[in-house]
Every structure is written in structure tokens, then in C-alpha cells.
């Protein structure tokens, strides 16, 4: 009995970086498909590395997308006189978890890439340079995104929109700083990344209160927290990437049969981080001369990391034991999070929406949020379907060429 397996590659670009993912498609014997003769082109097709995609991470990323969409929609459309009320405040409070979740999962994706890279590239310098190149790719996307936002704001465009340090900018810089983890042996990488995350979080109040008067404003924005809403400075935001890198390394190195055990530990550690960090944040004494809980506090970082661990365990529980095996709109959003992020910001904050900005009551904003979500789910599904169609077309062409080439070569 002969079975031929081909890789169905999906070239999604989640917000956590370039992510090569795939799934095995089986052509069983008796289906009419003839075994392929030995051929270099066939070997190239079959030797593409298979990368397992974790459904619970796609679902978790999709949840972060949902939180982000409702936060941005309410922020753009709700009237100013309603912003002191409970619904709006709650929407923005919950929305505070969107960026930490994206950065945390960016670190997890980075960990998966480093684990795969270690098997392919033996030189530490080579692994570091490849990781740096990926970080540069994210920074390039970040500036393309800022440029698109600037163009979308025309004729009220502001040049500062291009240099604003958004979440993708922070992600690119954080991934570049953590690229050195690729040179650390795999068995030590989780401890190394956790230590770096703690160091970044602990240094944030100190960095925030330095004298930045003689430093260029762009460097100040990239490094120091507390410069305004919607800014994501390296201190402390890059700590989420480091902690995600640590957890992602553990997930990648854990056998499939022990993932459930790992998730149980994530629940315990998550609750411990939330309660212990909350306790210490309420103590009237501090080792810092000055610190702001909502901008640079290490306690807030640890609380959000704990919440991220709890949400990851919850996503695993849902996808493994509750959800069916069929199509999931949440995972669909998660697989195309970069595209959804880009498009929904253009819709919600673009100049075309000026007539309805800050003009809605709470219920109107709720319906607007549902409409934007439905539109983004449709866009994400169309994107995945188009990607699958393009991949199948390329595979069919490659398989046909692999069958025809030997016959052509043997003809007189």
C-alpha cells in the first residue's frame, strides 16, 4: 500500500511575525493517483518542512483580534459625553489586554521559529542573523502600516503618524533585541527569555524617569513608557515578547501527550502571578522612587502575563474538548490577524469615517462593532480560501511537471 503525502502550505502572516504553517493531505492508495517516479523536483516538494499549527493559539489570537476590534470601534465612534460611563470604560479596560496578548504570542511564534531554526542552522551566528532579519521584516511592515494610515488620513494627514511607535514597531524592536536568544541552546532558552522579561519589566520605572531632554524624540518614544495612549515603548512592552518566547519554547519542547499537563501548570502559575503581583502592587512601599501602575509598573506586566497564561489554557480547553472539528470563525481571525489588524484600523479610524466618529451612543457602537467583526470574518475567510486555492494550483502544476519531465527526457 502506497501513500503519497504533500504539504498544503498556508502563508498567513499573523501579527506575531512570519509564520510558515501547514497540514498533511493524504492521497490513499486506490484513489487513482499513481506513485511519482524518483525526481529531484518531487523531492523538493516532499522535503518542505512540516510545521505543526496549534489550534488553541490561533483561537487565542482570534480572541485578541475580537478584543482589539471592539476597543478601537468604541474608541472611534462613541460620543464624548458617554465616555465616563460604565460600558465605554469597560470596553477600554478589557481592550488593555489586546496588545499584551499580541506581543505575548509574538514571542511564542518567535520561539517556534527558533526551535525549527536550531535544527537547520548549526552556527549560532547564523541563527542570530536570521532572527535579526525576521525582526527587520516586521519593522518594515510596521512602517508600511504607518504609511498606509497616513495616506488614509488624507487630507488631514499628519507626518507624525508615520513615525508613531505602534505595536508592530515595538514588536520589531523587541524581536531584534531577543534575536540573541537564537544563539542560546534550546534547553536553556526558556530560562534565558524569562530572565530577560523580568529584567525589562523591572527596568521600566527607571527608564521612564530618566532625563530624556537631550535625546531625539523618536528614540525616546521607542524606549521610554508613559508618552501617551497608543504608544508601545520597548520598556516595558518588550517583556511580553520575552515571556511569550519562554512559554513558547516550553510548548514547542513538550510532547503532544504532555501538553495538557503543561496547561495545568500554566493555570497554577497564571493565578499565582495575578494574585501575588496584585498583592505587592497594593503595598504602600516601593523600591522605585517613582512608578506609575498603568504605564511602567512591573506588577501590571506580571498580572497581564498571568492573565495571558490563563487565557492560553482556556483556549486549549475550548479547542481540545469543547469546540467541534469544523470551521471556526475565531481561528479564522487568528490565522489572518495581520490583515485584519491593518484593514479594520483603516475602516475605523480612516478619514472616510469622520462623519460618524464620536457620534454614536453605546448601542449604536455595539452594532457598529458587530458589523466590523462580521466584515473582518468575511475578509479573513476569503483570504484563507484564496490562499488555499493558490497553493493547490501551485501543487498541481508542480506534480504535473514532476510526472512529465522524465517522459520528456526519455523521448528520442
XYZ file of C-alpha atoms in Angstrom:
412
model
C 0.000 0.000 0.000
C 1.475 3.309 -1.088
C 0.523 6.660 0.317
C 1.786 9.929 -1.077
C 1.785 12.970 1.187
C 2.074 16.542 0.031
C 2.307 19.629 2.165
C -0.514 22.140 1.920
C 1.220 25.361 2.884
C -0.625 28.346 4.264
C 1.302 31.595 4.001
C -0.554 33.550 6.678
C 1.304 36.401 8.342
C -0.013 36.641 11.886
C 0.788 39.741 13.788
C 3.477 37.870 15.681
C 5.713 37.544 12.661
C 6.106 35.412 9.589
C 4.604 32.019 10.341
C 5.012 29.101 7.931
C 2.310 26.607 8.728
C 0.932 23.569 7.010
C -1.144 20.436 7.132
C -0.759 16.969 5.654
C -3.059 15.943 2.833
C -3.205 12.224 2.182
C -3.736 10.568 -1.210
C -4.612 6.981 -0.255
C -3.942 4.011 -2.474
C -6.852 3.085 -4.678
C -7.741 6.694 -5.318
C -6.369 6.592 -8.848
C -3.237 8.604 -8.084
C -0.132 6.892 -9.407
C 3.049 6.948 -7.322
C 5.503 9.523 -8.563
C 8.784 8.347 -10.047
C 12.003 9.492 -8.355
C 12.660 13.002 -9.432
C 14.564 15.987 -7.953
C 11.555 18.266 -8.341
C 9.348 15.805 -6.462
C 11.972 15.585 -3.723
C 11.905 19.368 -3.405
C 8.136 19.290 -2.940
C 8.219 16.480 -0.391
C 11.102 17.944 1.629
C 9.314 21.152 2.609
C 9.425 21.196 6.435
C 6.126 20.458 8.155
C 5.310 22.894 10.919
C 2.528 21.979 13.309
C -0.065 24.666 13.908
C -1.598 24.737 17.372
C -5.356 25.400 17.112
C -5.540 26.863 20.602
C -3.006 29.558 19.679
C -4.997 30.509 16.573
C -8.118 30.697 18.751
C -6.299 32.785 21.364
C -5.012 35.142 18.687
C -8.532 35.402 17.264
C -9.831 36.360 20.700
C -7.204 39.102 20.861
C -8.442 40.338 17.470
C -12.044 40.472 18.771
C -10.940 42.435 21.851
C -8.947 44.808 19.658
C -11.815 45.458 17.225
C -14.325 46.302 19.952
C -11.814 48.570 21.687
C -10.973 50.535 18.552
C -14.586 50.762 17.382
C -15.813 52.114 20.711
C -12.846 54.481 20.916
C -13.562 55.907 17.478
C -17.367 56.066 17.428
C -18.745 56.604 20.960
C -19.791 60.165 21.832
C -17.530 62.107 24.181
C -20.265 62.682 26.770
C -20.677 58.904 27.179
C -17.029 58.091 27.833
C -17.274 58.339 31.600
C -19.991 55.692 31.690
C -19.594 52.031 32.523
C -19.923 50.447 29.048
C -17.240 52.601 27.440
C -14.866 52.340 30.405
C -15.343 48.563 30.448
C -14.633 48.293 26.714
C -11.355 50.160 27.104
C -10.378 48.277 30.260
C -10.869 44.905 28.552
C -9.118 46.287 25.478
C -5.988 46.815 27.539
C -5.270 43.091 27.147
C -5.195 43.118 23.334
C -1.661 44.467 22.893
C -0.112 42.276 25.638
C -1.745 39.217 24.073
C -0.408 40.031 20.615
C 3.098 40.660 21.952
C 2.997 37.542 24.127
C 2.012 35.388 21.152
C 4.627 37.116 19.010
C 7.166 35.743 21.475
C 5.611 32.280 21.203
C 5.833 32.370 17.417
C 9.443 33.532 17.718
C 10.149 30.553 19.981
C 8.702 28.119 17.428
C 10.854 29.641 14.710
C 13.994 29.432 16.856
C 13.333 25.774 17.684
C 12.969 24.995 13.987
C 15.977 27.124 13.103
C 18.203 25.292 15.561
C 17.612 22.035 13.678
C 18.514 23.608 10.330
C 21.324 26.002 11.205
C 24.195 24.777 13.352
C 26.049 28.100 13.644
C 24.950 30.389 16.463
C 25.896 33.480 14.463
C 23.801 32.245 11.546
C 20.754 31.708 13.763
C 21.139 35.160 15.276
C 21.415 36.850 11.875
C 18.359 35.012 10.525
C 16.349 36.052 13.587
C 17.508 39.645 13.131
C 16.374 39.557 9.509
C 12.906 38.421 10.579
C 12.727 41.256 13.096
C 13.686 43.711 10.353
C 10.876 42.317 8.218
C 8.357 43.105 10.985
C 9.763 46.628 11.346
C 9.391 47.104 7.601
C 5.744 46.012 7.784
C 5.271 48.393 10.727
C 6.387 51.404 8.700
C 4.317 50.332 5.707
C 1.343 50.192 8.035
C 2.083 53.660 9.428
C 2.455 54.986 5.873
C -0.900 53.452 4.939
C -2.548 55.094 7.953
C -1.015 58.415 6.992
C -2.361 58.100 3.445
C -5.764 57.014 4.774
C -5.988 60.173 6.903
C -5.643 62.486 3.884
C -6.328 65.453 3.675
C -5.871 65.694 7.458
C -2.704 63.597 7.438
C -0.006 64.353 9.984
C 3.631 63.461 9.340
C 3.950 62.245 12.938
C 1.560 59.429 12.032
C 4.416 57.807 10.082
C 6.877 57.799 12.987
C 4.397 56.822 15.728
C 5.660 53.842 17.735
C 2.764 51.430 17.338
C 2.551 47.807 18.428
C 4.264 46.483 15.279
C 7.179 48.871 15.826
C 7.576 47.630 19.381
C 7.274 44.064 18.150
C 10.022 44.501 15.573
C 12.406 46.158 18.033
C 11.662 43.577 20.724
C 12.230 40.676 18.330
C 15.519 42.248 17.236
C 16.692 42.556 20.845
C 15.630 38.995 21.620
C 17.204 37.573 18.457
C 20.237 36.764 20.595
C 18.112 34.017 22.196
C 18.527 32.051 18.957
C 22.179 31.556 19.916
C 21.205 30.165 23.331
C 20.885 26.354 23.483
C 17.300 25.193 23.262
C 17.282 23.594 26.705
C 18.289 26.927 28.308
C 16.266 29.305 26.118
C 13.112 29.328 28.264
C 15.047 30.346 31.385
C 17.039 32.941 29.453
C 13.932 34.549 27.946
C 12.098 34.615 31.299
C 15.090 36.328 32.919
C 15.210 38.922 30.120
C 11.475 39.548 30.505
C 11.846 40.145 34.232
C 14.808 42.461 33.629
C 12.912 44.579 31.071
C 9.863 44.823 33.347
C 11.983 45.718 36.384
C 13.904 48.400 34.477
C 10.793 50.133 33.076
C 10.186 52.567 36.011
C 13.859 53.536 35.994
C 13.898 54.150 32.236
C 10.662 56.129 32.422
C 12.128 58.599 34.939
C 15.475 59.246 33.270
C 16.236 62.697 31.872
C 15.447 62.399 28.160
C 15.728 66.114 27.351
C 18.727 65.795 25.026
C 17.624 62.611 23.280
C 15.864 62.620 19.877
C 12.123 62.249 20.345
C 11.901 59.107 18.190
C 14.437 57.258 20.362
C 12.584 58.471 23.433
C 9.305 57.090 22.082
C 10.852 53.740 21.205
C 12.429 53.215 24.621
C 10.590 55.067 27.384
C 6.995 54.417 28.543
C 4.366 56.942 29.501
C 4.357 59.195 26.419
C 0.656 58.850 25.688
C -2.057 56.395 24.771
C -1.408 54.171 21.789
C 2.387 54.202 22.195
C 4.207 50.942 22.821
C 7.713 51.537 24.131
C 10.359 48.815 24.444
C 10.264 49.286 28.225
C 8.141 47.539 29.416
C 6.208 46.166 26.402
C 9.044 44.013 25.057
C 8.856 41.985 28.271
C 5.632 40.408 26.947
C 7.584 39.134 23.922
C 10.283 37.716 26.197
C 7.782 35.911 28.409
C 5.994 34.588 25.310
C 9.344 33.348 23.999
C 9.856 31.483 27.266
C 6.414 29.861 27.251
C 6.573 29.147 23.516
C 9.853 27.280 23.997
C 8.209 25.112 26.654
C 5.184 24.426 24.456
C 7.337 23.505 21.468
C 9.567 21.177 23.506
C 6.650 19.423 25.228
C 5.453 16.111 23.829
C 1.901 16.096 22.494
C 0.806 13.740 25.252
C 2.001 16.144 27.957
C 0.568 19.407 26.624
C -2.452 19.033 28.892
C -0.139 18.718 31.901
C 1.702 21.855 30.798
C -1.596 23.757 30.550
C -2.447 22.755 34.106
C 0.818 24.300 35.252
C 0.016 27.410 33.216
C -3.246 27.785 35.155
C -1.451 27.481 38.504
C 1.347 29.862 37.527
C -1.134 32.280 35.948
C -3.245 32.565 39.084
C -0.123 32.884 41.228
C 1.238 35.733 39.082
C -2.074 37.614 39.145
C -2.632 37.397 42.908
C 0.981 37.857 44.030
C 1.613 40.805 41.682
C -1.683 42.401 42.717
C -0.760 41.998 46.391
C 2.648 43.632 46.004
C 1.221 46.451 43.876
C -1.024 47.452 46.780
C 1.786 47.629 49.323
C 2.450 51.306 50.212
C 6.217 50.791 49.926
C 8.213 50.553 46.707
C 11.816 50.037 45.647
C 11.263 52.696 42.974
C 11.406 56.417 43.674
C 8.548 56.921 41.191
C 6.371 54.487 39.291
C 3.011 54.567 37.517
C 0.954 51.378 37.731
C -0.721 51.776 34.334
C 2.381 52.722 32.328
C 5.572 51.210 33.767
C 4.767 49.003 36.765
C 6.376 45.537 36.760
C 3.356 44.351 38.761
C 0.997 45.182 35.885
C 3.265 43.292 33.465
C 3.188 40.166 35.634
C -0.575 40.418 36.123
C -1.111 40.552 32.367
C 1.328 37.702 31.758
C -0.653 35.669 34.296
C -3.895 36.524 32.502
C -2.282 35.521 29.185
C -1.353 32.120 30.641
C -4.902 31.628 31.911
C -6.360 32.600 28.533
C -3.976 30.221 26.758
C -5.063 27.355 28.998
C -8.707 28.308 28.437
C -8.203 28.381 24.666
C -6.598 24.932 24.834
C -9.512 23.584 26.878
C -12.033 25.020 24.419
C -10.375 23.837 21.208
C -9.471 20.384 22.513
C -12.567 19.400 24.488
C -15.453 21.772 23.698
C -15.322 23.032 20.120
C -16.089 20.802 17.181
C -13.679 19.897 14.427
C -15.345 22.130 11.845
C -14.774 25.698 10.748
C -14.058 28.234 13.500
C -14.572 31.937 12.881
C -12.319 32.704 15.846
C -9.439 30.671 14.440
C -10.065 32.213 11.033
C -9.485 35.665 12.522
C -6.406 34.383 14.323
C -4.826 32.971 11.176
C -5.144 36.300 9.347
C -4.622 38.679 12.268
C -2.159 40.956 10.485
C -4.521 41.546 7.567
C -7.488 42.080 9.894
C -5.464 44.453 12.052
C -4.451 46.546 9.065
C -7.862 46.716 7.374
C -10.003 47.304 10.461
C -7.831 50.239 11.566
C -8.273 51.817 8.134
C -12.046 51.332 8.423
C -12.481 52.530 11.999
C -10.003 55.415 12.060
C -9.844 56.357 8.357
C -10.958 59.775 7.140
C -13.981 58.238 5.388
C -15.495 57.583 8.858
C -15.200 61.214 10.011
C -18.978 61.879 9.794
C -19.729 59.114 12.320
C -16.714 59.432 14.586
C -17.625 60.279 18.189
C -21.291 60.473 17.155
C -22.791 57.171 18.383
C -24.470 56.087 21.574
C -23.429 52.830 23.231
C -25.935 50.586 21.429
C -25.052 52.066 18.061
C -21.376 51.417 18.828
C -22.234 47.817 19.727
C -23.929 47.294 16.349
C -21.017 49.017 14.596
C -18.619 46.660 16.387
C -20.612 43.611 15.288
C -20.689 44.918 11.710
C -16.916 45.453 11.631
C -16.346 41.986 13.122
C -18.616 40.355 10.545
C -16.821 42.174 7.749
C -13.421 41.085 9.109
C -14.531 37.450 9.428
C -15.676 37.531 5.789
C -12.379 39.109 4.730
C -10.350 36.554 6.706
C -12.311 33.621 5.280
C -11.879 34.939 1.742
C -8.164 35.391 2.316
C -7.735 31.807 3.582
C -9.803 30.391 0.741
C -7.809 32.319 -1.841
C -4.535 31.154 -0.244
C -5.703 27.526 -0.273
C -6.741 27.803 -3.939
C -3.404 29.339 -4.913
C -1.472 26.679 -3.009
C -3.435 23.832 -4.606
C -2.846 25.338 -8.031
C 0.911 25.517 -7.448
C 0.993 21.961 -6.134
C -0.935 20.631 -9.105
C 1.430 22.366 -11.519
C 4.499 21.056 -9.669
C 3.166 17.483 -9.536
C 2.255 17.561 -13.225
C 5.730 18.823 -14.100
C 7.290 16.097 -11.949
C 5.371 13.408 -13.879
C 6.009 14.834 -17.344
C 9.701 15.638 -17.080
C 11.043 12.039 -17.027
C 8.910 11.101 -20.037
C 10.173 14.080 -21.955
C 13.768 13.264 -21.094
C 13.471 9.637 -22.385
C 11.830 10.521 -25.728
C 14.064 10.190 -28.842
